[in-house]
Structures are given as C-alpha cells and as structure tokens.
PDB file of C-alpha atoms and ligand atoms in Angstrom:
ATOM      1  CA  MET A   1    -132.805 142.895 222.883  1.00 63.00           C
ATOM      2  CA  ALA A   2    -129.663 143.909 224.974  1.00 67.00           C
ATOM      3  CA  ASP A   3    -130.327 145.446 228.206  1.00 71.00           C
ATOM      4  CA  LEU A   4    -129.914 149.119 227.950  1.00 73.00           C
ATOM      5  CA  ASP A   5    -130.057 149.798 231.562  1.00 76.00           C
ATOM      6  CA  ASP A   6    -126.842 150.691 233.701  1.00 80.00           C
ATOM      7  CA  ILE A   7    -124.486 150.902 230.872  1.00 82.00           C
ATOM      8  CA  LYS A   8    -121.193 151.387 232.301  1.00 85.00           C
ATOM      9  CA  GLU A   9    -118.631 153.637 230.457  1.00 90.00           C
ATOM     10  CA  GLY A  10    -115.510 151.887 229.390  1.00 90.00           C
ATOM     11  CA  LYS A  11    -112.579 152.526 231.797  1.00 90.00           C
ATOM     12  CA  ASP A  12    -109.574 150.161 230.929  1.00 92.00           C
ATOM     13  CA  PHE A  13    -108.268 151.125 227.642  1.00 94.00           C
ATOM     14  CA  GLY A  14    -104.681 149.808 228.346  1.00 94.00           C
ATOM     15  CA  LEU A  15    -103.315 153.076 227.369  1.00 95.00           C
ATOM     16  CA  ASP A  16     -99.765 152.080 228.315  1.00 95.00           C
ATOM     17  CA  ASN A  17     -99.913 149.067 225.728  1.00 95.00           C
ATOM     18  CA  PRO A  18     -99.593 149.734 222.033  1.00 94.00           C
ATOM     19  CA  ALA A  19    -102.286 147.931 219.905  1.00 93.00           C
ATOM     20  CA  ARG A  20    -101.015 144.306 219.063  1.00 88.00           C
ATOM     21  CA  ASN A  21     -99.892 144.209 215.475  1.00 90.00           C
ATOM     22  CA  GLU A  22     -97.912 141.142 215.069  1.00 91.00           C
ATOM     23  CA  PRO A  23     -96.619 139.847 211.677  1.00 94.00           C
ATOM     24  CA  PHE A  24     -98.059 136.448 210.290  1.00 97.00           C
ATOM     25  CA  PHE A  25     -95.443 133.755 211.219  1.00 98.00           C
ATOM     26  CA  LEU A  26     -95.348 132.200 207.608  1.00 98.00           C
ATOM     27  CA  LYS A  27     -93.008 133.327 204.915  1.00 97.00           C
ATOM     28  CA  GLY A  28     -94.572 135.465 202.388  1.00 98.00           C
ATOM     29  CA  SER A  29     -98.060 135.268 203.936  1.00 98.00           C
ATOM     30  CA  ASN A  30     -98.171 138.604 205.681  1.00 97.00           C
ATOM     31  CA  ALA A  31    -100.439 140.293 203.287  1.00 96.00           C
ATOM     32  CA  LEU A  32    -103.078 137.697 203.026  1.00 98.00           C
ATOM     33  CA  ASP A  33    -106.660 138.171 204.336  1.00 97.00           C
ATOM     34  CA  TRP A  34    -107.757 136.786 207.701  1.00 97.00           C
ATOM     35  CA  GLY A  35    -109.448 133.600 206.417  1.00 98.00           C
ATOM     36  CA  MET A  36    -106.481 132.818 204.279  1.00 98.00           C
ATOM     37  CA  GLN A  37    -104.109 133.169 207.103  1.00 98.00           C
ATOM     38  CA  ASN A  38    -106.326 131.301 209.550  1.00 98.00           C
ATOM     39  CA  ARG A  39    -106.369 128.239 207.117  1.00 98.00           C
ATOM     40  CA  LEU A  40    -102.817 128.497 206.780  1.00 98.00           C
ATOM     41  CA  ALA A  41    -102.407 128.574 210.507  1.00 98.00           C
ATOM     42  CA  ARG A  42    -104.419 125.331 210.653  1.00 98.00           C
ATOM     43  CA  ILE A  43    -101.987 123.677 208.105  1.00 98.00           C
ATOM     44  CA  PHE A  44     -98.783 124.931 209.600  1.00 98.00           C
ATOM     45  CA  ASN A  45     -98.143 124.897 213.319  1.00 98.00           C
ATOM     46  CA  PRO A  46     -97.665 128.388 214.559  1.00 98.00           C
ATOM     47  CA  GLU A  47     -95.289 127.342 217.112  1.00 98.00           C
ATOM     48  CA  SER A  48     -92.838 125.322 214.800  1.00 98.00           C
ATOM     49  CA  GLY A  49     -93.845 127.121 211.759  1.00 98.00           C
ATOM     50  CA  ARG A  50     -93.856 123.583 210.002  1.00 98.00           C
ATOM     51  CA  THR A  51     -96.370 120.834 208.903  1.00 99.00           C
ATOM     52  CA  VAL A  52     -96.578 117.267 208.638  1.00 98.00           C
ATOM     53  CA  MET A  53     -99.030 116.669 205.853  1.00 98.00           C
ATOM     54  CA  LEU A  54    -100.132 112.789 205.206  1.00 98.00           C
ATOM     55  CA  ALA A  55    -100.365 112.615 201.471  1.00 98.00           C
ATOM     56  CA  PHE A  56    -102.760 109.767 200.275  1.00 98.00           C
ATOM     57  CA  ASP A  57    -104.026 111.149 196.975  1.00 98.00           C
ATOM     58  CA  HIS A  58    -101.905 108.788 195.013  1.00 97.00           C
ATOM     59  CA  GLY A  59    -105.069 106.689 193.682  1.00 97.00           C
ATOM     60  CA  TYR A  60    -106.323 109.742 191.748  1.00 96.00           C
ATOM     61  CA  PHE A  61    -103.872 108.600 188.768  1.00 95.00           C
ATOM     62  CA  GLN A  62    -102.282 105.430 190.063  1.00 96.00           C
ATOM     63  CA  GLY A  63    -104.973 103.396 191.442  1.00 97.00           C
ATOM     64  CA  PRO A  64    -104.834 101.166 194.624  1.00 97.00           C
ATOM     65  CA  THR A  65    -101.283 102.064 195.600  1.00 96.00           C
ATOM     66  CA  THR A  66     -99.383  99.718 197.915  1.00 98.00           C
ATOM     67  CA  GLY A  67    -100.006 100.691 201.422  1.00 98.00           C
ATOM     68  CA  ILE A  68    -103.232 102.362 200.677  1.00 98.00           C
ATOM     69  CA  GLU A  69    -105.181  99.537 199.005  1.00 98.00           C
ATOM     70  CA  ARG A  70    -107.714  99.998 201.786  1.00 98.00           C
ATOM     71  CA  MET A  71    -107.573 103.723 202.896  1.00 98.00           C
ATOM     72  CA  ASP A  72    -110.378 102.988 205.469  1.00 98.00           C
ATOM     73  CA  LEU A  73    -108.101 100.678 207.129  1.00 98.00           C
ATOM     74  CA  ALA A  74    -104.715 102.280 206.566  1.00 98.00           C
ATOM     75  CA  ILE A  75    -105.425 106.072 207.137  1.00 98.00           C
ATOM     76  CA  PRO A  76    -107.458 106.370 210.303  1.00 98.00           C
ATOM     77  CA  PRO A  77    -104.645 105.135 212.755  1.00 98.00           C
ATOM     78  CA  LEU A  78    -102.354 107.747 211.186  1.00 98.00           C
ATOM     79  CA  ILE A  79    -104.851 110.671 211.560  1.00 98.00           C
ATOM     80  CA  PRO A  80    -103.962 111.522 215.278  1.00 98.00           C
ATOM     81  CA  HIS A  81    -100.340 112.029 214.327  1.00 98.00           C
ATOM     82  CA  ALA A  82    -100.821 114.034 211.240  1.00 98.00           C
ATOM     83  CA  ASP A  83    -101.151 117.774 211.057  1.00 98.00           C
ATOM     84  CA  VAL A  84    -103.142 117.715 207.840  1.00 98.00           C
ATOM     85  CA  LEU A  85    -104.498 115.233 205.386  1.00 98.00           C
ATOM     86  CA  MET A  86    -104.087 115.536 201.705  1.00 98.00           C
ATOM     87  CA  CYS A  87    -106.389 113.351 199.690  1.00 98.00           C
ATOM     88  CA  THR A  88    -109.148 113.565 196.954  1.00 98.00           C
ATOM     89  CA  ARG A  89    -112.767 114.297 197.681  1.00 98.00           C
ATOM     90  CA  GLY A  90    -113.566 110.617 196.904  1.00 98.00           C
ATOM     91  CA  ALA A  91    -111.259 109.206 199.576  1.00 98.00           C
ATOM     92  CA  LEU A  92    -112.533 111.864 201.958  1.00 98.00           C
ATOM     93  CA  ARG A  93    -116.228 111.067 201.597  1.00 98.00           C
ATOM     94  CA  SER A  94    -115.921 107.349 201.456  1.00 98.00           C
ATOM     95  CA  CYS A  95    -113.203 106.505 203.963  1.00 98.00           C
ATOM     96  CA  ILE A  96    -112.323 109.522 206.446  1.00 98.00           C
ATOM     97  CA  SER A  97    -114.742 110.461 209.193  1.00 98.00           C
ATOM     98  CA  PRO A  98    -115.805 113.966 209.280  1.00 97.00           C
ATOM     99  CA  THR A  99    -114.988 113.795 213.151  1.00 97.00           C
ATOM    100  CA  ALA A 100    -111.185 113.438 212.254  1.00 96.00           C
ATOM    101  CA  ASN A 101    -111.306 117.284 212.557  1.00 92.00           C
ATOM    102  CA  LYS A 102    -107.970 117.630 210.749  1.00 98.00           C
ATOM    103  CA  PRO A 103    -107.479 120.354 208.183  1.00 98.00           C
ATOM    104  CA  ILE A 104    -107.876 118.902 204.578  1.00 98.00           C
ATOM    105  CA  VAL A 105    -105.772 119.801 201.491  1.00 98.00           C
ATOM    106  CA  LEU A 106    -107.954 118.768 198.772  1.00 98.00           C
ATOM    107  CA  ARG A 107    -106.542 117.291 195.445  1.00 98.00           C
ATOM    108  CA  SER A 108    -108.441 119.185 193.075  1.00 98.00           C
ATOM    109  CA  SER A 109    -107.161 117.976 189.847  1.00 97.00           C
ATOM    110  CA  ALA A 110    -107.353 114.687 187.570  1.00 97.00           C
ATOM    111  CA  GLY A 111    -107.664 113.729 184.124  1.00 93.00           C
ATOM    112  CA  GLN A 112    -104.721 111.471 183.585  1.00 93.00           C
ATOM    113  CA  SER A 113    -103.444 108.100 184.767  1.00 95.00           C
ATOM    114  CA  ILE A 114    -100.295 106.194 184.817  1.00 94.00           C
ATOM    115  CA  LEU A 115    -101.260 104.810 181.410  1.00 96.00           C
ATOM    116  CA  SER A 116    -101.260 108.243 179.891  1.00 94.00           C
ATOM    117  CA  GLU A 117     -99.290 111.610 179.669  1.00 93.00           C
ATOM    118  CA  LEU A 118     -99.243 112.609 183.425  1.00 93.00           C
ATOM    119  CA  SER A 119     -99.132 116.464 182.781  1.00 95.00           C
ATOM    120  CA  ASN A 120    -102.530 116.319 181.100  1.00 96.00           C
ATOM    121  CA  GLU A 121    -104.617 117.373 184.109  1.00 97.00           C
ATOM    122  CA  LEU A 122    -107.518 119.406 184.431  1.00 97.00           C
ATOM    123  CA  VAL A 123    -109.280 121.066 187.478  1.00 98.00           C
ATOM    124  CA  ALA A 124    -111.469 118.333 188.864  1.00 97.00           C
ATOM    125  CA  VAL A 125    -113.263 119.912 191.717  1.00 98.00           C
ATOM    126  CA  ASP A 126    -115.638 122.849 191.830  1.00 98.00           C
ATOM    127  CA  ILE A 127    -114.662 125.411 194.467  1.00 98.00           C
ATOM    128  CA  GLU A 128    -118.247 124.967 195.873  1.00 98.00           C
ATOM    129  CA  ASP A 129    -117.507 121.453 196.732  1.00 98.00           C
ATOM    130  CA  ALA A 130    -114.253 122.407 198.264  1.00 98.00           C
ATOM    131  CA  ILE A 131    -116.043 124.679 200.387  1.00 98.00           C
ATOM    132  CA  ARG A 132    -118.744 122.080 201.217  1.00 98.00           C
ATOM    133  CA  LEU A 133    -115.855 119.807 202.400  1.00 98.00           C
ATOM    134  CA  ASN A 134    -114.377 122.560 204.548  1.00 98.00           C
ATOM    135  CA  ALA A 135    -111.042 122.443 202.647  1.00 98.00           C
ATOM    136  CA  ALA A 136    -108.307 124.207 204.396  1.00 98.00           C
ATOM    137  CA  ALA A 137    -106.492 124.385 200.812  1.00 99.00           C
ATOM    138  CA  ILE A 138    -106.769 123.139 197.407  1.00 98.00           C
ATOM    139  CA  THR A 139    -104.169 121.646 195.314  1.00 98.00           C
ATOM    140  CA  ALA A 140    -103.007 120.682 191.733  1.00 98.00           C
ATOM    141  CA  GLN A 141     -99.717 120.055 189.948  1.00 97.00           C
ATOM    142  CA  VAL A 142     -97.626 122.382 187.876  1.00 97.00           C
ATOM    143  CA  TYR A 143     -95.636 120.347 185.312  1.00 96.00           C
ATOM    144  CA  ILE A 144     -92.911 122.721 184.304  1.00 96.00           C
ATOM    145  CA  GLY A 145     -91.227 121.721 181.018  1.00 94.00           C
ATOM    146  CA  ALA A 146     -93.630 118.954 180.323  1.00 94.00           C
ATOM    147  CA  GLU A 147     -95.938 118.447 177.250  1.00 94.00           C
ATOM    148  CA  TYR A 148     -98.910 120.010 179.029  1.00 96.00           C
ATOM    149  CA  GLU A 149     -97.008 122.681 180.944  1.00 96.00           C
ATOM    150  CA  HIS A 150     -99.250 125.563 179.883  1.00 98.00           C
ATOM    151  CA  LYS A 151    -102.482 123.619 180.823  1.00 98.00           C
ATOM    152  CA  SER A 152    -101.175 122.548 184.274  1.00 98.00           C
ATOM    153  CA  ILE A 153    -100.186 126.195 185.095  1.00 98.00           C
ATOM    154  CA  ALA A 154    -103.607 127.339 183.837  1.00 98.00           C
ATOM    155  CA  ASN A 155    -105.103 124.668 186.302  1.00 98.00           C
ATOM    156  CA  VAL A 156    -103.203 126.188 189.310  1.00 98.00           C
ATOM    157  CA  VAL A 157    -103.982 129.646 188.514  1.00 98.00           C
ATOM    158  CA  LYS A 158    -107.895 128.691 188.264  1.00 98.00           C
ATOM    159  CA  LEU A 159    -107.598 127.310 191.729  1.00 98.00           C
ATOM    160  CA  ILE A 160    -105.636 130.377 193.078  1.00 98.00           C
ATOM    161  CA  ASP A 161    -108.307 132.691 191.460  1.00 98.00           C
ATOM    162  CA  THR A 162    -111.392 130.896 192.695  1.00 98.00           C
ATOM    163  CA  GLY A 163    -109.946 129.881 196.050  1.00 98.00           C
ATOM    164  CA  SER A 164    -108.861 133.382 196.569  1.00 98.00           C
ATOM    165  CA  ARG A 165    -112.565 134.675 196.237  1.00 98.00           C
ATOM    166  CA  TYR A 166    -113.469 132.437 199.532  1.00 98.00           C
ATOM    167  CA  GLY A 167    -110.231 132.673 201.418  1.00 98.00           C
ATOM    168  CA  ILE A 168    -108.953 129.155 200.453  1.00 98.00           C
ATOM    169  CA  PRO A 169    -105.324 128.750 199.846  1.00 98.00           C
ATOM    170  CA  THR A 170    -103.737 126.889 196.981  1.00 99.00           C
ATOM    171  CA  LEU A 171    -100.776 124.399 197.227  1.00 99.00           C
ATOM    172  CA  ALA A 172     -98.884 124.122 193.932  1.00 98.00           C
ATOM    173  CA  VAL A 173     -97.268 120.718 193.539  1.00 98.00           C
ATOM    174  CA  THR A 174     -94.295 120.583 191.319  1.00 97.00           C
ATOM    175  CA  GLY A 175     -95.015 117.608 189.214  1.00 92.00           C
ATOM    176  CA  VAL A 176     -91.768 116.152 187.607  1.00 88.00           C
ATOM    177  CA  GLY A 177     -92.199 114.431 183.960  1.00 75.00           C
ATOM    178  CA  ALA A 178     -89.901 111.352 183.559  1.00 74.00           C
ATOM    179  CA  ASP A 179     -87.481 113.111 181.394  1.00 77.00           C
ATOM    180  CA  MET A 180     -86.843 116.037 183.782  1.00 81.00           C
ATOM    181  CA  VAL A 181     -83.483 116.426 185.591  1.00 88.00           C
ATOM    182  CA  ARG A 182     -84.232 116.710 189.231  1.00 91.00           C
ATOM    183  CA  ASP A 183     -81.812 119.301 190.211  1.00 95.00           C
ATOM    184  CA  ALA A 184     -81.643 122.686 191.860  1.00 97.00           C
ATOM    185  CA  ARG A 185     -82.053 124.440 188.636  1.00 96.00           C
ATOM    186  CA  TYR A 186     -85.297 122.544 187.825  1.00 96.00           C
ATOM    187  CA  PHE A 187     -86.888 122.874 191.193  1.00 97.00           C
ATOM    188  CA  GLY A 188     -85.714 126.528 191.531  1.00 98.00           C
ATOM    189  CA  LEU A 189     -87.511 127.281 188.382  1.00 97.00           C
ATOM    190  CA  ALA A 190     -90.635 125.278 189.031  1.00 97.00           C
ATOM    191  CA  THR A 191     -91.118 126.501 192.625  1.00 98.00           C
ATOM    192  CA  ARG A 192     -90.415 130.058 191.554  1.00 98.00           C
ATOM    193  CA  ILE A 193     -92.962 129.952 188.762  1.00 98.00           C
ATOM    194  CA  ALA A 194     -95.537 128.461 191.111  1.00 98.00           C
ATOM    195  CA  ALA A 195     -95.045 131.117 193.718  1.00 98.00           C
ATOM    196  CA  GLU A 196     -95.159 133.888 191.039  1.00 98.00           C
ATOM    197  CA  ILE A 197     -98.330 132.925 189.767  1.00 98.00           C
ATOM    198  CA  GLY A 198     -99.777 133.254 193.332  1.00 98.00           C
ATOM    199  CA  ALA A 199     -99.658 129.831 194.849  1.00 98.00           C
ATOM    200  CA  HIS A 200     -99.762 130.282 198.674  1.00 98.00           C
ATOM    201  CA  TYR A 201     -97.275 127.326 199.305  1.00 98.00           C
ATOM    202  CA  VAL A 202     -95.462 124.878 197.110  1.00 98.00           C
ATOM    203  CA  LYS A 203     -94.476 121.275 197.189  1.00 98.00           C
ATOM    204  CA  SER A 204     -91.197 120.232 195.802  1.00 98.00           C
ATOM    205  CA  TYR A 205     -88.839 117.410 196.143  1.00 97.00           C
ATOM    206  CA  PHE A 206     -85.694 117.328 198.141  1.00 98.00           C
ATOM    207  CA  ILE A 207     -82.496 117.556 196.218  1.00 97.00           C
ATOM    208  CA  GLU A 208     -78.962 116.607 197.564  1.00 97.00           C
ATOM    209  CA  GLU A 209     -77.345 119.659 196.175  1.00 97.00           C
ATOM    210  CA  GLY A 210     -78.703 123.195 196.374  1.00 98.00           C
ATOM    211  CA  PHE A 211     -81.827 122.666 198.028  1.00 98.00           C
ATOM    212  CA  GLU A 212     -81.117 125.697 200.360  1.00 98.00           C
ATOM    213  CA  LYS A 213     -81.005 127.883 197.207  1.00 98.00           C
ATOM    214  CA  VAL A 214     -84.395 126.472 195.936  1.00 98.00           C
ATOM    215  CA  VAL A 215     -86.006 127.491 199.305  1.00 98.00           C
ATOM    216  CA  ALA A 216     -84.439 130.906 199.286  1.00 98.00           C
ATOM    217  CA  GLY A 217     -85.579 131.544 195.793  1.00 98.00           C
ATOM    218  CA  CYS A 218     -89.213 130.719 196.548  1.00 98.00           C
ATOM    219  CA  PRO A 219     -91.050 133.364 198.387  1.00 98.00           C
ATOM    220  CA  VAL A 220     -93.485 131.329 200.032  1.00 98.00           C
ATOM    221  CA  PRO A 221     -93.069 128.049 202.132  1.00 98.00           C
ATOM    222  CA  ILE A 222     -92.020 124.947 200.526  1.00 98.00           C
ATOM    223  CA  VAL A 223     -93.030 121.588 201.786  1.00 98.00           C
ATOM    224  CA  ILE A 224     -91.210 118.433 200.426  1.00 98.00           C
ATOM    225  CA  ALA A 225     -92.855 115.185 199.075  1.00 96.00           C
ATOM    226  CA  GLY A 226     -91.468 112.107 200.456  1.00 95.00           C
ATOM    227  CA  GLY A 227     -90.946 110.296 196.884  1.00 95.00           C
ATOM    228  CA  LYS A 228     -90.495 106.736 196.437  1.00 96.00           C
ATOM    229  CA  LYS A 229     -90.195 104.426 199.567  1.00 98.00           C
ATOM    230  CA  LEU A 230     -86.719 104.614 201.383  1.00 98.00           C
ATOM    231  CA  PRO A 231     -85.431 102.833 204.337  1.00 98.00           C
ATOM    232  CA  GLU A 232     -87.033 104.529 207.457  1.00 98.00           C
ATOM    233  CA  GLY A 233     -83.436 106.050 208.389  1.00 98.00           C
ATOM    234  CA  GLU A 234     -82.962 107.460 204.960  1.00 98.00           C
ATOM    235  CA  ALA A 235     -86.485 108.916 204.872  1.00 98.00           C
ATOM    236  CA  LEU A 236     -85.954 110.561 208.177  1.00 98.00           C
ATOM    237  CA  ASP A 237     -82.637 111.932 207.227  1.00 98.00           C
ATOM    238  CA  MET A 238     -84.232 113.456 204.170  1.00 98.00           C
ATOM    239  CA  ALA A 239     -86.948 115.116 206.369  1.00 98.00           C
ATOM    240  CA  TYR A 240     -84.090 116.382 208.737  1.00 98.00           C
ATOM    241  CA  ARG A 241     -81.997 117.868 206.082  1.00 98.00           C
ATOM    242  CA  ALA A 242     -85.060 119.470 204.209  1.00 98.00           C
ATOM    243  CA  VAL A 243     -86.216 121.413 207.321  1.00 98.00           C
ATOM    244  CA  ASP A 244     -82.872 122.135 208.100  1.00 98.00           C
ATOM    245  CA  GLN A 245     -82.195 123.779 204.853  1.00 98.00           C
ATOM    246  CA  GLY A 246     -85.467 125.824 205.170  1.00 98.00           C
ATOM    247  CA  ALA A 247     -88.362 123.660 204.141  1.00 98.00           C
ATOM    248  CA  SER A 248     -91.526 124.347 206.051  1.00 98.00           C
ATOM    249  CA  GLY A 249     -92.397 120.545 206.551  1.00 98.00           C
ATOM    250  CA  VAL A 250     -93.287 117.498 204.662  1.00 98.00           C
ATOM    251  CA  ASP A 251     -96.175 116.335 202.682  1.00 98.00           C
ATOM    252  CA  MET A 252     -95.301 112.558 202.792  1.00 98.00           C
ATOM    253  CA  GLY A 253     -97.130 109.633 201.690  1.00 98.00           C
ATOM    254  CA  ARG A 254     -95.310 106.319 200.512  1.00 98.00           C
ATOM    255  CA  ASN A 255     -92.459 106.658 203.174  1.00 98.00           C
ATOM    256  CA  ILE A 256     -95.206 106.769 205.874  1.00 98.00           C
ATOM    257  CA  PHE A 257     -97.846 104.314 204.703  1.00 98.00           C
ATOM    258  CA  GLN A 258     -95.531 101.926 203.020  1.00 98.00           C
ATOM    259  CA  SER A 259     -93.400 101.777 206.172  1.00 98.00           C
ATOM    260  CA  ASP A 260     -93.167  98.531 208.264  1.00 97.00           C
ATOM    261  CA  CYS A 261     -94.823 100.539 210.970  1.00 98.00           C
ATOM    262  CA  PRO A 262     -96.782 103.596 209.655  1.00 98.00           C
ATOM    263  CA  VAL A 263     -97.933 104.821 213.089  1.00 98.00           C
ATOM    264  CA  ALA A 264     -94.250 104.819 214.456  1.00 98.00           C
ATOM    265  CA  MET A 265     -93.018 106.420 211.331  1.00 98.00           C
ATOM    266  CA  ILE A 266     -95.369 109.396 211.123  1.00 98.00           C
ATOM    267  CA  GLN A 267     -94.410 110.084 214.881  1.00 98.00           C
ATOM    268  CA  ALA A 268     -90.832 109.966 214.011  1.00 98.00           C
ATOM    269  CA  VAL A 269     -91.407 112.259 211.153  1.00 98.00           C
ATOM    270  CA  GLY A 270     -93.247 114.688 213.321  1.00 98.00           C
ATOM    271  CA  ALA A 271     -90.359 114.693 215.858  1.00 98.00           C
ATOM    272  CA  VAL A 272     -88.092 115.577 213.096  1.00 98.00           C
ATOM    273  CA  VAL A 273     -90.375 118.215 211.496  1.00 98.00           C
ATOM    274  CA  HIS A 274     -91.445 120.115 214.752  1.00 98.00           C
ATOM    275  CA  ARG A 275     -88.832 119.539 217.200  1.00 98.00           C
ATOM    276  CA  ASN A 276     -85.642 119.277 215.023  1.00 98.00           C
ATOM    277  CA  VAL A 277     -84.937 115.800 216.416  1.00 98.00           C
ATOM    278  CA  GLY A 278     -81.872 114.361 214.811  1.00 98.00           C
ATOM    279  CA  THR A 279     -81.830 111.409 212.396  1.00 98.00           C
ATOM    280  CA  ASP A 280     -80.439 108.915 214.780  1.00 98.00           C
ATOM    281  CA  LYS A 281     -82.767 109.882 217.630  1.00 98.00           C
ATOM    282  CA  ALA A 282     -85.634 109.804 215.307  1.00 98.00           C
ATOM    283  CA  LEU A 283     -84.882 106.477 213.952  1.00 98.00           C
ATOM    284  CA  GLN A 284     -84.480 105.132 217.497  1.00 98.00           C
ATOM    285  CA  MET A 285     -87.820 106.522 218.324  1.00 98.00           C
ATOM    286  CA  TYR A 286     -89.265 104.667 215.339  1.00 98.00           C
ATOM    287  CA  HIS A 287     -87.882 101.529 216.511  1.00 98.00           C
ATOM    288  CA  ASP A 288     -88.981 102.005 220.097  1.00 98.00           C
ATOM    289  CA  LEU A 289     -92.286 102.819 219.079  1.00 98.00           C
ATOM    290  CA  LYS A 290     -92.610  99.902 216.779  1.00 98.00           C
ATOM    291  CA  SER A 291     -91.244  97.558 219.365  1.00 97.00           C
ATOM    292  CA  ASP A 292     -93.773  98.968 221.905  1.00 95.00           C
ATOM    293  CA  MET A 293     -96.609  98.057 219.453  1.00 94.00           C
ATOM    294  CA  GLY A 294     -95.115  94.532 219.493  1.00 93.00           C
ATOM    295  CA  MET A 295     -93.955  94.685 215.915  1.00 91.00           C
TER     296      MET A 295
HETATM  297  C1  R5P B   1     -98.606 112.764 193.903  1.00 77.60           C
HETATM  298  O1  R5P B   1     -98.752 111.769 193.573  1.00 77.60           O
HETATM  299  C2  R5P B   1     -99.009 113.360 195.007  1.00 77.60           C
HETATM  300  O2  R5P B   1     -99.228 114.675 195.180  1.00 77.60           O
HETATM  301  C3  R5P B   1     -98.374 112.704 196.369  1.00 77.60           C
HETATM  302  O3  R5P B   1     -99.350 113.266 197.378  1.00 77.60           O
HETATM  303  C4  R5P B   1     -97.118 113.302 196.650  1.00 77.60           C
HETATM  304  O4  R5P B   1     -96.098 112.723 195.658  1.00 77.60           O
HETATM  305  C5  R5P B   1     -96.584 112.935 198.144  1.00 77.60           C
HETATM  306  O5  R5P B   1     -96.569 111.700 198.173  1.00 77.60           O
HETATM  307  P1  R5P B   1     -95.087 110.784 198.326  1.00 77.60           P
HETATM  308  O6  R5P B   1     -94.602 111.194 199.590  1.00 77.60           O
HETATM  309  O7  R5P B   1     -95.617 109.455 198.381  1.00 77.60           O
HETATM  310  O8  R5P B   1     -94.330 111.346 197.240  1.00 77.60           O
END
C-alpha cells in the first residue's frame, strides 16, 4: 500500500505554460485514438514523417521469388536498416527473430496465386493472431476495376473494422490488374477509394506524370511500392521523386532484395527517404557501401 504519511501538496503547476496539445505529425491522422497513433508513430519516423518499409510478402501468391528464396538468410542482414517489416505471418514465425524488434505490417490476405485471378483474395489472418504477433498494422489489397473489386474492397473494410476495435491501423495496397492503365487517373481513383473506406495509409505505385496530384487527392499518407527490379540509380531516383512529390516513404521489396548489394541499397534508400539525399549522392553512397563490403 502506498505510504500515506507526509503527503506533500503539489506546488509546481507550471501555470505560465499552456497544456501541451500538439497535432499528430501524420497527414489525416489527427483524430485517431492513442494506440492507433502510437502504432503509426512506430511505422513512420516522427522526425522525418516518413518510412522505409521492407516488403517481402511476395511469396504469398508468387512462391519463392528471386532474392528471397531463403528469407531466413536474405532478410536478417537488412532488418537493422529497415523501419518496418512487411510480411506474412508464416514468414514472420518461421524466419524472423522476435528479438528483431521492428514494427510489423502484417500481410493479412491470401487466396490467389500467379496461376489464378489475382484480385480474388480473402482475409486470411484473424485479428486475434495479428494481436498475438504484435502487428503494428494489417494490410490487404484493393483491386479497383478488377474482376473481384467488390470482394477486395470488402476485405479491406473488414480489416479496418476489426483493426479499429484494437487500435491497429490498416494499410490498403492498390493492387493493379494486368489490363489497368497505370496513370494518375487510376491511382487517384484507387488511393482515394482506399482512404475513403477508412484505410489509415495507402500504398500506390509511383507514376511519371501526375503523382503529386495522386498524393494531394488522398487524405492519408501514401507510400510507394518499388515494383519490378530497376538499376539501382533508377530505383533511388524513383524514391527521391516520390518523396519530393509528397509520398511518406516507400514499401520496397524487389529493388532492395534483388539488388547486387541489398544491405547497401536499403541504406541508400533510407538516406533518400529520411534525409532527402539526392539521387546522385545516394547512388554514390550505394557504391561506397558496396565496395566497403568487398563487393
Ligand atoms: C505485393 O506483392 C506486395 O504487396 C509487395 O509487398 C509490394 O508490391 C512491394 O514490393 P515491390 O517493391 O517488390 O513491388
């Protein structure tokens, strides 16, 4: 029991200082509950307002993708340089040490493969398991304009509703069907729909024309996927232009783990995202780190 003797009356109420009442640093996230904001503040660096998410969830529909055939070998060296790990629960439990202590964005959908219709997904993780895994966010695809558009939107709505009960944010990933045109109109539509149904942040692809407008029209943060492997300089340039035009970071997979030197590449991406390091300097940094590693 607390000692009740000698209780001193409070003296220093800091009467000259107004109560702290700071807005939350992330776009569109000011009205969220404390737990939700706390998880988002683990995903996005409060100093830069941005994130480097390392995505290695590709196997959930495409099997042992090049670069992550052995996730237990490929991913651990990258973990210290990532802000967030995005993966499936199977990858997490089998290949990632719980001592990694990085926020997890949990791939929570499945149900299709590269041999079938990609938009035909379902919610494939129960919220209780996401909580058991201490997920910082849960995620599924919205396939706007695809055969199973309605079902994919319903999946994300379900994640948003169940995650909200426990203060877990949802990342909506804009999945693009093979016959969709990847332009500002499409991503403007897809990201806006994702935000309006309640996604706490949205993953899009970078586009050459009009990306700034896509970001402006989406009331919550956008992170970009890396997409197919590019030469390192081009991937760094894409990341630079994306954050310069308002993206809140990257959710990058193949352009990191398929790089000639993934450990150098993720650090160069981090310099671009968090410190606005320009493309040329970031590429030089990549080459220097790579050569320091004897590669
Ligand atoms: C889709 O398969 C996944 O959500 C990936 O995590 C996403 O596409 C990011 O990976 P990448 O940078 O390789 O496109």
